[in-house]
Coordinates of C-alpha atoms in Angstrom, one line a residue:
Chain A
M1 CA 0.0 0.0 0.0
R2 CA 1.4 3.4 -1.0
R3 CA 0.5 6.1 1.5
K4 CA 1.1 9.8 1.6
G5 CA 4.0 10.9 3.7
L6 CA 2.1 12.8 6.4
R7 CA -0.4 10.0 7.0
R8 CA 2.4 7.5 7.3
T9 CA 4.2 9.6 9.8
L10 CA 1.0 10.0 11.9
H11 CA 0.5 6.2 11.7
H12 CA 4.0 5.7 13.0
I13 CA 3.6 8.2 15.8
V14 CA 0.4 6.4 16.9
L15 CA 2.1 3.0 16.9
W16 CA 5.0 4.3 19.0
L17 CA 2.5 5.9 21.4
V18 CA 0.8 2.5 21.8
A19 CA 4.2 0.9 22.5
I20 CA 5.1 3.6 25.1
V21 CA 1.7 3.2 26.9
F22 CA 2.3 -0.5 27.3
F23 CA 5.8 0.0 28.4
M24 CA 5.1 2.8 30.8
P25 CA 4.6 0.7 34.0
V26 CA 7.8 -1.2 33.2
F27 CA 9.6 2.0 32.6
W28 CA 8.3 3.3 35.9
I29 CA 9.8 0.2 37.7
I30 CA 13.1 0.8 36.0
L31 CA 13.1 4.5 36.9
G32 CA 12.2 3.5 40.5
A33 CA 15.2 1.3 40.6
L34 CA 17.4 4.3 39.9
K35 CA 15.9 6.6 42.4
T36 CA 16.3 7.1 46.1
K37 CA 13.6 6.0 48.4
E38 CA 12.4 9.6 48.9
Q39 CA 12.3 10.2 45.2
L40 CA 10.4 7.0 44.5
L41 CA 7.7 8.0 46.9
A42 CA 7.7 11.7 46.1
I43 CA 4.5 13.4 45.3
P44 CA 4.3 14.9 42.7
P45 CA 6.1 12.0 40.9
K46 CA 9.7 12.9 40.0
W47 CA 10.6 12.5 36.3
L48 CA 13.9 14.3 36.4
F49 CA 16.5 13.1 38.9
V50 CA 20.1 12.1 39.1
P51 CA 20.0 8.3 38.5
R52 CA 22.1 6.3 40.9
L53 CA 23.0 2.7 41.0
A54 CA 23.1 2.5 44.8
N55 CA 20.0 0.3 44.8
F56 CA 21.7 -2.4 42.7
V57 CA 24.8 -2.2 44.9
D58 CA 22.6 -2.6 48.0
L59 CA 20.9 -5.5 46.3
F60 CA 24.1 -7.4 46.0
I61 CA 25.4 -6.4 49.4
R62 CA 22.4 -8.1 51.0
P63 CA 23.1 -11.7 51.9
N64 CA 21.3 -14.3 49.8
I65 CA 20.1 -12.2 46.8
T66 CA 23.0 -13.4 44.6
T67 CA 22.2 -17.0 45.8
Y68 CA 18.5 -16.6 44.8
L69 CA 19.5 -15.3 41.3
I70 CA 21.9 -18.3 40.8
T71 CA 19.2 -20.7 42.1
S72 CA 16.7 -19.2 39.6
V73 CA 19.2 -19.7 36.7
I74 CA 20.2 -23.2 37.6
I75 CA 16.7 -24.5 38.3
S76 CA 15.1 -23.0 35.2
V77 CA 17.8 -23.8 32.8
S78 CA 18.2 -27.4 33.9
A79 CA 14.5 -28.1 34.2
V80 CA 13.8 -26.8 30.7
A81 CA 16.9 -28.6 29.3
I82 CA 15.7 -31.9 30.7
A83 CA 12.2 -31.3 29.5
I84 CA 13.4 -30.6 26.0
V85 CA 15.4 -33.8 25.7
V86 CA 12.5 -35.9 27.0
S87 CA 10.0 -34.1 24.8
F88 CA 12.1 -34.5 21.7
L89 CA 12.2 -38.3 22.1
A90 CA 8.4 -38.3 22.7
A91 CA 7.7 -35.9 19.9
Y92 CA 9.7 -37.9 17.5
C93 CA 7.9 -41.0 18.5
F94 CA 4.5 -39.3 18.1
S95 CA 5.4 -37.9 14.8
R96 CA 7.0 -41.0 13.1
Y97 CA 5.4 -44.0 14.7
Q98 CA 1.6 -43.8 14.4
L99 CA 0.9 -45.2 17.8
K100 CA -2.8 -45.6 18.7
A101 CA -2.3 -43.7 22.0
T102 CA -0.8 -40.7 20.3
N103 CA -3.9 -38.5 20.3
L104 CA -4.9 -39.5 23.8
I105 CA -1.4 -38.8 25.3
M106 CA -1.2 -35.5 23.4
F107 CA -4.6 -34.5 24.8
L108 CA -3.7 -35.5 28.4
L109 CA -0.4 -33.6 28.2
L110 CA -2.2 -30.5 27.1
S111 CA -4.9 -30.8 29.7
I112 CA -2.5 -31.0 32.5
R113 CA -1.0 -27.7 31.3
M114 CA -4.5 -26.2 31.2
V115 CA -5.4 -27.1 34.8
P116 CA -5.2 -24.1 37.2
A117 CA -2.1 -24.4 39.3
A118 CA -4.3 -24.0 42.4
A119 CA -6.0 -27.3 41.6
T120 CA -2.7 -29.3 41.6
V121 CA -0.9 -27.6 44.5
V122 CA -2.7 -29.6 47.2
P123 CA -1.7 -33.2 46.0
V124 CA 1.7 -32.1 44.8
Y125 CA 2.4 -30.4 48.2
L126 CA 1.3 -33.5 50.1
M127 CA 3.2 -35.8 47.9
Y128 CA 6.4 -33.7 48.3
V129 CA 6.1 -33.6 52.0
A130 CA 5.3 -37.4 52.2
F131 CA 8.2 -38.4 50.0
G132 CA 10.7 -35.9 51.5
W133 CA 11.2 -34.1 48.2
K134 CA 10.2 -30.7 49.6
D135 CA 13.1 -28.2 49.3
T136 CA 15.3 -30.5 47.3
W137 CA 17.0 -29.3 44.1
L138 CA 16.1 -32.5 42.2
G139 CA 12.5 -32.3 43.4
L140 CA 12.1 -28.8 42.1
I141 CA 14.0 -29.3 38.9
L142 CA 12.0 -32.4 37.9
F143 CA 8.8 -30.8 38.9
Y144 CA 9.5 -27.8 36.6
A145 CA 10.6 -30.2 33.9
M146 CA 7.2 -31.8 34.1
F147 CA 5.7 -28.3 34.0
S148 CA 7.6 -27.7 30.7
I149 CA 7.1 -31.0 29.0
P150 CA 3.5 -30.5 27.6
F151 CA 4.3 -27.3 25.7
S152 CA 7.6 -28.7 24.5
V153 CA 6.1 -31.9 23.1
W154 CA 3.4 -29.9 21.3
I155 CA 5.9 -27.4 19.8
L156 CA 8.4 -30.1 18.8
K157 CA 5.8 -32.4 17.4
G158 CA 4.6 -29.7 15.1
F159 CA 8.1 -29.0 13.9
I160 CA 9.0 -32.7 13.4
D161 CA 5.8 -33.2 11.4
G162 CA 7.1 -30.4 9.2
V163 CA 10.3 -32.4 8.4
S164 CA 9.5 -34.9 5.6
P165 CA 9.9 -38.6 6.6
R166 CA 11.9 -39.0 3.4
F167 CA 14.9 -37.5 5.3
D168 CA 14.6 -40.4 7.8
E169 CA 14.3 -43.0 5.0
T170 CA 17.3 -41.6 3.2
G171 CA 19.3 -41.6 6.3
L172 CA 18.3 -45.2 7.2
V173 CA 18.9 -46.5 3.6
N174 CA 22.4 -45.0 3.7
G175 CA 23.3 -46.9 6.7
G176 CA 22.6 -44.5 9.5
S177 CA 21.0 -45.8 12.7
R178 CA 17.7 -44.5 14.0
L179 CA 19.4 -42.5 16.7
H180 CA 21.8 -41.1 14.1
V181 CA 18.8 -40.0 12.0
M182 CA 17.0 -38.5 15.0
F183 CA 19.9 -36.5 16.3
K184 CA 21.9 -35.7 13.2
V185 CA 19.2 -35.4 10.5
V186 CA 16.0 -34.4 12.2
L187 CA 17.3 -32.4 15.2
P188 CA 19.2 -29.8 13.2
Q189 CA 16.1 -29.1 11.1
I190 CA 13.9 -28.2 14.0
Q191 CA 16.2 -25.6 15.6
P192 CA 13.5 -22.9 15.6
G193 CA 11.2 -25.2 17.5
L194 CA 13.9 -25.9 20.0
V195 CA 14.6 -22.2 20.5
A196 CA 10.9 -21.4 20.9
A197 CA 10.3 -24.3 23.3
F198 CA 13.4 -23.4 25.3
I199 CA 12.7 -19.7 25.7
F200 CA 9.0 -19.9 26.4
N201 CA 9.3 -22.6 29.0
M202 CA 12.1 -20.6 30.5
V203 CA 9.7 -17.6 30.8
F204 CA 7.2 -19.7 32.7
V205 CA 9.6 -21.4 35.0
W206 CA 11.6 -18.2 35.6
N207 CA 8.5 -16.4 36.7
E208 CA 6.8 -19.2 38.6
F209 CA 5.7 -18.3 42.1
L210 CA 3.2 -20.7 43.7
F211 CA 5.0 -24.0 43.5
N212 CA 8.3 -22.5 44.4
Y213 CA 6.6 -21.0 47.5
L214 CA 5.0 -24.3 48.4
I215 CA 7.4 -27.1 47.5
G216 CA 10.6 -25.1 47.7
G217 CA 12.1 -23.9 50.9
R218 CA 15.2 -22.1 52.2
R219 CA 17.6 -23.9 49.9
T220 CA 15.6 -23.6 46.7
T221 CA 14.0 -20.2 46.8
M222 CA 13.9 -18.4 43.5
V223 CA 13.7 -14.7 43.0
P224 CA 9.9 -14.1 42.8
V225 CA 9.4 -15.8 46.1
A226 CA 12.4 -14.1 47.6
L227 CA 11.0 -10.8 46.4
S228 CA 7.7 -11.4 48.3
T229 CA 9.4 -12.5 51.5
W230 CA 12.2 -9.9 51.6
M231 CA 10.3 -6.8 50.5
Y232 CA 9.2 -5.8 54.0
A233 CA 11.6 -3.3 55.6
Q234 CA 11.2 -1.7 59.1
A235 CA 8.7 0.8 57.8
G236 CA 6.5 -1.0 55.3
V237 CA 7.5 -2.2 51.9
D238 CA 11.0 -1.5 50.7
W239 CA 10.1 -0.3 47.3
T240 CA 13.5 0.5 45.9
F241 CA 14.5 -3.1 46.7
V242 CA 11.4 -4.4 44.8
A243 CA 12.1 -2.1 41.8
A244 CA 15.8 -3.0 41.6
L245 CA 15.3 -6.7 41.9
T246 CA 12.4 -6.7 39.4
T247 CA 14.6 -4.7 37.0
I248 CA 17.5 -7.1 37.2
Y249 CA 15.2 -10.1 36.9
M250 CA 13.4 -8.9 33.8
I251 CA 16.4 -7.9 31.8
P252 CA 17.2 -11.4 30.5
L253 CA 13.6 -11.9 29.4
I254 CA 13.4 -8.6 27.6
L255 CA 16.6 -9.4 25.8
A256 CA 15.2 -12.8 24.9
I257 CA 12.0 -11.4 23.3
F258 CA 14.1 -8.8 21.5
F259 CA 16.5 -11.2 19.9
F260 CA 14.0 -14.1 19.3
Q261 CA 11.0 -12.1 18.4
K262 CA 10.0 -14.3 15.5
Y263 CA 9.6 -17.2 17.8
L264 CA 7.3 -15.4 20.2
L265 CA 4.1 -16.5 18.4
I266 CA 5.1 -20.2 18.3
G267 CA 6.2 -20.0 21.9
M268 CA 3.1 -18.4 23.3
T269 CA 0.7 -20.7 21.4
F270 CA 2.8 -23.9 21.8
G271 CA 3.2 -24.2 18.1
T272 CA -0.4 -24.4 17.3
V273 CA -0.3 -21.0 15.5
R274 CA 2.4 -20.2 13.1
G275 CA 3.1 -17.0 11.3
E276 CA 5.3 -13.9 11.1
V277 CA 4.9 -11.0 13.4
Chain B
M1 CA 40.6 -57.6 -12.5
A2 CA 37.7 -55.7 -11.1
D3 CA 38.2 -53.8 -7.9
T4 CA 36.4 -55.7 -5.2
S5 CA 37.4 -53.7 -2.1
G6 CA 34.0 -51.9 -2.1
V7 CA 32.1 -55.1 -2.2
E8 CA 34.1 -56.5 0.6
Y9 CA 33.3 -53.4 2.6
M10 CA 29.6 -53.9 2.0
V11 CA 29.4 -57.5 3.1
R12 CA 31.5 -57.0 6.2
R13 CA 29.2 -57.6 9.2
P14 CA 28.8 -54.8 11.6
A15 CA 30.1 -55.2 15.2
W16 CA 27.9 -57.1 17.6
H17 CA 26.8 -54.0 19.6
T18 CA 25.8 -52.2 16.4
R19 CA 23.8 -55.3 15.3
L20 CA 22.1 -55.3 18.7
L21 CA 21.3 -51.6 18.5
R22 CA 19.9 -52.1 15.0
S23 CA 17.7 -55.0 15.9
F24 CA 16.4 -53.0 18.9
E25 CA 15.7 -50.0 16.7
E26 CA 13.8 -52.1 14.2
S27 CA 11.8 -53.9 16.8
G28 CA 8.5 -52.5 18.0
L29 CA 10.1 -51.8 21.4
F30 CA 12.0 -48.8 20.2
S31 CA 9.0 -46.5 19.7
T32 CA 7.9 -47.4 23.2
A33 CA 11.3 -46.8 24.6
L34 CA 11.2 -43.3 23.3
L35 CA 8.1 -42.7 25.3
V36 CA 9.4 -44.1 28.6
P37 CA 10.8 -40.8 30.0
V38 CA 7.7 -38.9 29.3
L39 CA 5.6 -41.6 30.8
I40 CA 7.7 -41.7 33.9
F41 CA 7.2 -38.0 34.3
F42 CA 3.6 -38.3 33.6
I43 CA 3.0 -41.1 36.1
V44 CA 5.1 -39.7 39.0
W45 CA 4.0 -36.0 38.7
N46 CA 0.5 -36.4 37.4
I47 CA -1.1 -39.7 37.9
I48 CA 0.1 -40.2 41.5
P49 CA -1.0 -36.7 42.6
L50 CA -4.2 -37.0 40.7
L51 CA -5.2 -40.3 42.3
W52 CA -4.1 -38.8 45.7
M53 CA -6.3 -35.8 45.1
V54 CA -9.4 -37.8 44.0
G55 CA -8.9 -40.1 47.0
L56 CA -8.5 -37.2 49.5
S57 CA -11.6 -35.5 48.2
F58 CA -13.7 -38.2 49.8
Y59 CA -12.2 -37.6 53.2
N60 CA -12.6 -35.1 55.9
Y61 CA -8.9 -34.3 56.3
C62 CA -7.7 -31.2 58.0
L63 CA -3.9 -30.7 58.7
I64 CA -4.1 -28.6 61.8
T65 CA -7.1 -29.9 63.9
G66 CA -5.3 -33.2 64.5
V67 CA -8.5 -35.1 64.0
P68 CA -7.8 -38.3 62.1
E69 CA -9.1 -38.3 58.5
K70 CA -12.5 -39.7 58.1
W71 CA -14.2 -41.2 55.0
I72 CA -17.2 -39.0 54.2
G73 CA -18.0 -40.1 50.7
F74 CA -19.3 -37.2 48.6
G75 CA -19.6 -35.0 51.7
N76 CA -17.1 -32.4 50.5
Y77 CA -18.7 -32.2 47.1
L78 CA -22.1 -31.7 48.7
D79 CA -20.6 -29.0 51.0
I80 CA -19.2 -27.2 48.0
Y81 CA -22.5 -27.5 46.2
S82 CA -24.4 -26.0 49.1
N83 CA -21.8 -23.4 49.9
F84 CA -23.1 -20.0 48.9
N85 CA -19.6 -18.5 48.9
M86 CA -18.4 -21.1 46.3
W87 CA -21.2 -20.2 44.0
N88 CA -20.2 -16.5 44.4
A89 CA -16.6 -17.4 43.7
F90 CA -17.6 -19.3 40.6
G91 CA -19.7 -16.4 39.5
R92 CA -16.8 -14.0 40.1
T93 CA -14.4 -16.3 38.2
F94 CA -16.7 -16.3 35.1
Q95 CA -17.1 -12.6 35.5
W96 CA -13.4 -12.2 35.6
V97 CA -12.8 -14.4 32.6
F98 CA -15.5 -12.7 30.6
V99 CA -14.4 -9.2 31.3
T100 CA -10.7 -9.7 30.9
V101 CA -10.9 -11.8 27.8
G102 CA -13.5 -9.6 26.3
V103 CA -11.6 -6.4 26.8
E104 CA -8.3 -7.9 25.8
T105 CA -9.8 -9.3 22.6
V106 CA -11.5 -6.1 21.5
L107 CA -8.4 -4.0 22.4
G108 CA -6.0 -6.5 21.0
V109 CA -7.8 -6.9 17.7
L110 CA -8.0 -3.1 17.3
L111 CA -4.4 -2.5 18.1
G112 CA -3.3 -5.5 16.0
L113 CA -5.2 -4.0 13.0
L114 CA -3.4 -0.7 13.7
F115 CA -0.1 -2.5 13.4
W116 CA -1.1 -4.0 10.1
G117 CA 1.3 -3.0 7.3
S118 CA 3.7 -1.4 9.8
Q119 CA 6.8 -3.2 8.4
D120 CA 8.3 0.2 7.6
L121 CA 8.0 1.5 11.2
P122 CA 11.3 2.9 12.3
G123 CA 12.6 0.9 15.3
R124 CA 9.8 -1.7 14.8
R125 CA 11.6 -4.4 16.7
V126 CA 12.2 -2.2 19.7
A127 CA 8.5 -1.0 19.7
L128 CA 7.3 -4.6 19.5
T129 CA 9.6 -5.6 22.3
M130 CA 8.2 -2.8 24.4
I131 CA 4.6 -3.9 23.7
F132 CA 5.3 -7.6 24.4
T133 CA 7.2 -7.0 27.6
P134 CA 4.2 -7.0 30.0
M135 CA 3.3 -10.6 29.2
I136 CA 6.7 -12.0 30.0
L137 CA 7.1 -10.3 33.4
A138 CA 6.7 -12.2 36.6
P139 CA 3.1 -11.6 37.9
A140 CA 4.6 -11.8 41.4
S141 CA 6.8 -8.7 40.9
T142 CA 4.5 -6.7 38.6
G143 CA 1.6 -7.3 41.0
T144 CA 3.7 -6.0 43.8
F145 CA 4.7 -2.9 42.0
F146 CA 1.2 -2.2 40.9
R147 CA 0.3 -2.0 44.6
L148 CA 2.6 1.0 44.7
I149 CA 1.2 2.5 41.5
Y150 CA -2.3 2.1 42.9
D151 CA -1.4 3.4 46.4
P152 CA -3.8 6.1 47.7
T153 CA -1.0 8.3 49.0
F154 CA 2.2 7.5 47.1
G155 CA 0.7 6.1 43.9
V156 CA 1.2 7.8 40.5
I157 CA -2.4 7.2 39.4
N158 CA -3.8 8.8 42.5
Y159 CA -1.5 11.8 42.1
F160 CA -3.2 12.5 38.8
I161 CA -6.7 11.8 40.2
R162 CA -6.0 14.1 43.1
S163 CA -4.9 16.9 40.9
I164 CA -8.0 16.6 38.7
F165 CA -10.7 15.6 41.2
G166 CA -9.2 16.7 44.4
M167 CA -9.6 13.3 46.1
S168 CA -7.8 10.0 46.1
I169 CA -9.1 6.5 45.6
D170 CA -7.9 3.4 47.4
F171 CA -8.1 1.2 44.3
L172 CA -7.1 -2.1 45.9
G173 CA -8.8 -1.5 49.2
D174 CA -12.2 -0.2 48.1
R175 CA -14.9 -2.8 47.4
A176 CA -16.1 -0.7 44.4
W177 CA -12.8 -0.4 42.7
A178 CA -10.7 -3.5 43.5
F179 CA -12.1 -5.8 40.9
G180 CA -11.7 -3.3 38.1
A181 CA -8.2 -2.4 39.2
V182 CA -7.0 -6.0 39.1
V183 CA -8.8 -6.5 35.7
L184 CA -6.9 -3.5 34.4
V185 CA -3.6 -5.0 35.3
D186 CA -4.5 -8.3 33.7
V187 CA -5.6 -6.3 30.6
W188 CA -2.3 -4.5 30.5
M189 CA -0.4 -7.8 30.8
W190 CA -2.4 -9.8 28.2
T191 CA -3.7 -7.4 25.6
P192 CA -0.2 -7.8 23.9
F193 CA -1.0 -11.4 23.5
M194 CA -4.1 -10.7 21.5
I195 CA -2.2 -8.1 19.5
L196 CA 0.3 -10.8 18.6
I197 CA -2.5 -13.2 17.7
T198 CA -4.2 -10.6 15.5
M199 CA -1.0 -9.9 13.7
A200 CA -0.6 -13.6 13.0
A201 CA -4.2 -13.8 11.8
L202 CA -3.6 -10.9 9.5
G203 CA -0.5 -12.7 8.2
A204 CA -2.8 -15.6 7.2
V205 CA -4.7 -13.5 4.7
P206 CA -3.4 -14.1 1.2
R207 CA -1.9 -11.0 -0.5
A208 CA -3.8 -11.5 -3.7
E209 CA -7.1 -11.2 -2.0
L210 CA -6.0 -8.0 -0.2
E211 CA -4.9 -6.5 -3.5
A212 CA -8.2 -7.5 -5.1
A213 CA -10.0 -5.8 -2.3
E214 CA -8.0 -2.7 -2.8
V215 CA -8.8 -2.7 -6.5
D216 CA -12.5 -3.1 -5.6
R217 CA -12.2 -0.2 -3.1
L218 CA -13.8 -2.3 -0.4
P219 CA -14.7 -0.2 2.7
W220 CA -12.8 -1.2 5.8
Y221 CA -15.6 -3.0 7.6
K222 CA -16.3 -5.1 4.6
L223 CA -12.6 -5.8 4.2
F224 CA -12.5 -7.0 7.8
W225 CA -15.7 -9.0 7.6
Y226 CA -15.3 -10.7 4.1
V227 CA -11.6 -10.9 3.6
I228 CA -9.7 -10.9 6.9
L229 CA -12.2 -12.8 9.1
P230 CA -12.6 -15.9 7.0
H231 CA -8.9 -16.4 6.9
G232 CA -8.0 -15.3 10.3
K233 CA -10.9 -16.5 12.4
F234 CA -9.4 -19.8 13.5
I235 CA -6.2 -18.2 14.7
L236 CA -8.3 -15.6 16.5
M237 CA -10.5 -18.3 18.1
L238 CA -7.4 -20.3 19.2
G239 CA -6.0 -17.1 20.7
I240 CA -9.3 -16.3 22.6
L241 CA -9.5 -19.8 23.9
L242 CA -6.0 -19.8 25.1
R243 CA -6.7 -16.5 26.9
T244 CA -9.8 -18.0 28.4
I245 CA -8.0 -20.9 29.8
D246 CA -5.1 -18.7 31.1
S247 CA -7.5 -16.2 32.6
F248 CA -9.4 -19.0 34.3
K249 CA -6.1 -20.1 35.8
V250 CA -4.8 -16.7 37.1
M251 CA -4.0 -16.8 40.7
D252 CA -0.6 -15.3 41.6
L253 CA -1.4 -11.9 40.2
I254 CA -4.7 -11.5 42.1
Y255 CA -3.2 -13.1 45.3
I256 CA -0.2 -10.8 45.3
M257 CA -2.3 -7.7 44.7
T258 CA -5.4 -8.2 46.9
K259 CA -5.3 -11.7 48.5
G260 CA -8.9 -12.0 47.3
G261 CA -10.1 -9.0 49.2
P262 CA -11.4 -6.5 50.1
G263 CA -14.2 -8.6 51.4
N264 CA -14.5 -11.3 48.8
T265 CA -14.6 -8.9 45.8
T266 CA -11.6 -10.4 44.0
E267 CA -11.8 -13.9 45.3
T268 CA -11.9 -16.2 42.3
I269 CA -12.3 -19.9 42.6
A270 CA -8.5 -20.5 42.5
I271 CA -8.0 -18.0 45.4
S272 CA -10.7 -19.7 47.4
L273 CA -9.0 -23.0 46.9
W274 CA -5.7 -21.6 48.0
R275 CA -7.1 -20.0 51.1
K276 CA -8.9 -23.1 52.1
A277 CA -5.9 -25.3 51.5
F278 CA -3.1 -23.2 52.9
E279 CA -4.8 -20.8 55.3
G280 CA -7.4 -23.2 56.6
F281 CA -5.4 -26.4 55.8
N282 CA -8.6 -28.3 54.9
M283 CA -7.0 -30.7 52.4
G284 CA -10.0 -32.9 51.8
W285 CA -12.3 -30.1 51.0
S286 CA -9.9 -28.3 48.7
S287 CA -9.1 -31.6 46.9
A288 CA -12.8 -31.9 46.1
L289 CA -12.8 -28.4 44.7
A290 CA -9.6 -29.2 42.7
V291 CA -11.3 -32.2 41.1
I292 CA -14.1 -29.9 39.9
L293 CA -11.6 -27.4 38.5
L294 CA -9.8 -30.2 36.8
L295 CA -13.0 -31.3 35.0
V296 CA -13.6 -27.7 33.9
A297 CA -10.0 -27.5 32.5
I298 CA -10.5 -30.8 30.6
A299 CA -13.6 -29.4 29.1
F300 CA -11.8 -26.2 28.0
T301 CA -9.0 -28.3 26.5
S302 CA -11.4 -30.4 24.5
I303 CA -13.0 -27.3 23.1
Y304 CA -9.6 -26.0 22.2
L305 CA -8.5 -29.2 20.4
Y306 CA -11.9 -29.3 18.6
V307 CA -11.3 -25.9 17.2
L308 CA -7.7 -26.7 16.4
N309 CA -8.8 -29.7 14.4
L310 CA -11.4 -27.7 12.6
S311 CA -8.8 -25.2 11.7
K312 CA -6.5 -27.9 10.4
R313 CA -9.3 -29.3 8.3
G314 CA -9.9 -25.8 7.0
E315 CA -6.3 -25.5 5.9
V316 CA -6.5 -28.8 4.0
S317 CA -9.7 -28.1 2.1

C-alpha cells in the first residue's frame, strides 16, 4: 500500500505511542530502581532526577540475593533442558510411529497444562512432604521439567511433522542408525522449534511463584518468592528493593524477546499457531 | 581384474553392539522406549498426585485440627455445592474471565489491526519488544509494584486523580474499585498477546485477496468481515480460547495484589481453593474443589482441540 508521507508519519507516531503506553509501567519500575527511596515515593512524581546505582549495589550487598539469582538460573535452565530432551524423544515417537495412543497422550499432556495451578498444588504439596522431596534441588527441577514437557512436546511435534519422513528414510537406507537419524538429521532441522520451546518454557519457570513458594524452601528459593518475602523493611514495603530486583530479573527476558521475536508466536501458542509477526 | 574392495566393505558384518542396537531399533520396542521418559514424568508427577487428590476428596482431612481423617463419601462435594460462597466465587471467576478476555480481545484486535502494514515503522523491533514486555514479566513482581502504583498516598495514578478531582481512591482497598483495578492490570499484561494473535491472523490473509479488495475499493468494515475474518478466524479463536484458559487459571497476580479482598470482591475460585488449603489447611475439601476445577479444565482443553482440528481441516480443504 502506498500512502502519503504525512499519513504515514502519523501512523508511526500512533504506533509508537501504543508501545510507550504498554511499556510505561515497566519504565516506571526501571526508573524506580534508579531513584532514592524519597524520590520514589515523592508526590508529585519525579521524572527528572540524578540516576544512581546504589539500589543495585545494595541488592548485592544483602546476603542471599545473589544466591537466589543463581538458584533461579540453575533451576530454570536445567529443568527446561531436561524437558526438551525428554520431549524431543516423545515428539519424534508421536510424529513418526503412528501409535494408537498418540492423540490420547497429546490430549492428556495439554490438559494438565491447562489445569489451574491451584488445583494441583494440594496433592503435589502433600506428595512432596510425604516423599521428603520438599526443598530439594532435584525435586524442584524435575517438577518444573514436568511443568515444561507438555508445551515442548506440542511445539516439537509440530516441527518434526514439518520435516519430511523421506529424510529419515534416506538416512536409514544410507546406513545411519535410527538414533543417528534423530539427532543428526531431524534435530538440526527443527532448531526454531527448540529455541521457541526453550525460551517460552524458561519464561514460565523463571516467573513461577506458587510452586516455588510451596514445595521449595530455604535452599531452593527463586527470585519471585524471595521478592515477596524480603520486601518488607522496618517501615512497610522496601520499594527501591522491589524495583531494583524486578529490573534485574526482567532484563534477560526482555533481551530474549528482543532477539528471538520471530519465535514469540510459536512459543506463546505452543506451536499451534504459526506465522510472522 | 575388477576392484572388489568396495564389495568386501559392504558385506562385512557390523560389530555385535551395532547389530544389537539395529535390531532393537527395528523392533516395536524402540518406539515405546522413546516414550518411557515422558511416561515416567507423567505417572510420577500427574497420575500419583491425581489419584491422591481424588482419594482425598472423599475424606474429611484437615492438617491442623489433629482429628484423624474420616471417610465422608461425597460430603465435600455436597458441601461445595451447598456453599453459597463457592457459587459466588464461581460467578466472580466467570465474570473475571468474561471481562478480561472480552476487553483484551477487542483492544488486541483493534491495536493489532493498527499494526497492520507497519513493516516500515522505524525501530519496529524495539517497539514490539516494548509492547510484548508486559506478558513475560513475573506476575509476582509486577503485581507487587502495581500496589505502589495504585497506592492512595504514594501512587502515581492517585496523584493525577487528586490533581483533577481533588480526592484519592484506594483502588485495591475499596470494594467498588478493587475488581476493576485488578482487571486493568490483567488487561495490561495480556492485551499484547491478543495483538500478537491478531498480527498472526492478518498474516494468514493471502496477499492476492487484499490486492483484489484494494482494487475493488472495499470499505474497511467489509474488508474486515469478508476478507480478513474468513482467513484469520481460526487463529483468533485459538487465541481467545488460550486466553480464556489462562485467565481462568490466574492466581498469583490476584493473590499478590489483593489476596482476594477487600471482602471477597476479587476472590476467584483459584483463590478460594488456595485460602482453604493453605490458610485453613482443609485438604480434603480443597481436593474436592480441585477435582471440579480439573474437570472444567479438561472441558476447556477439549473445546480448544476441537477448534484446532477444525482449523487444520480448514487449511487442507
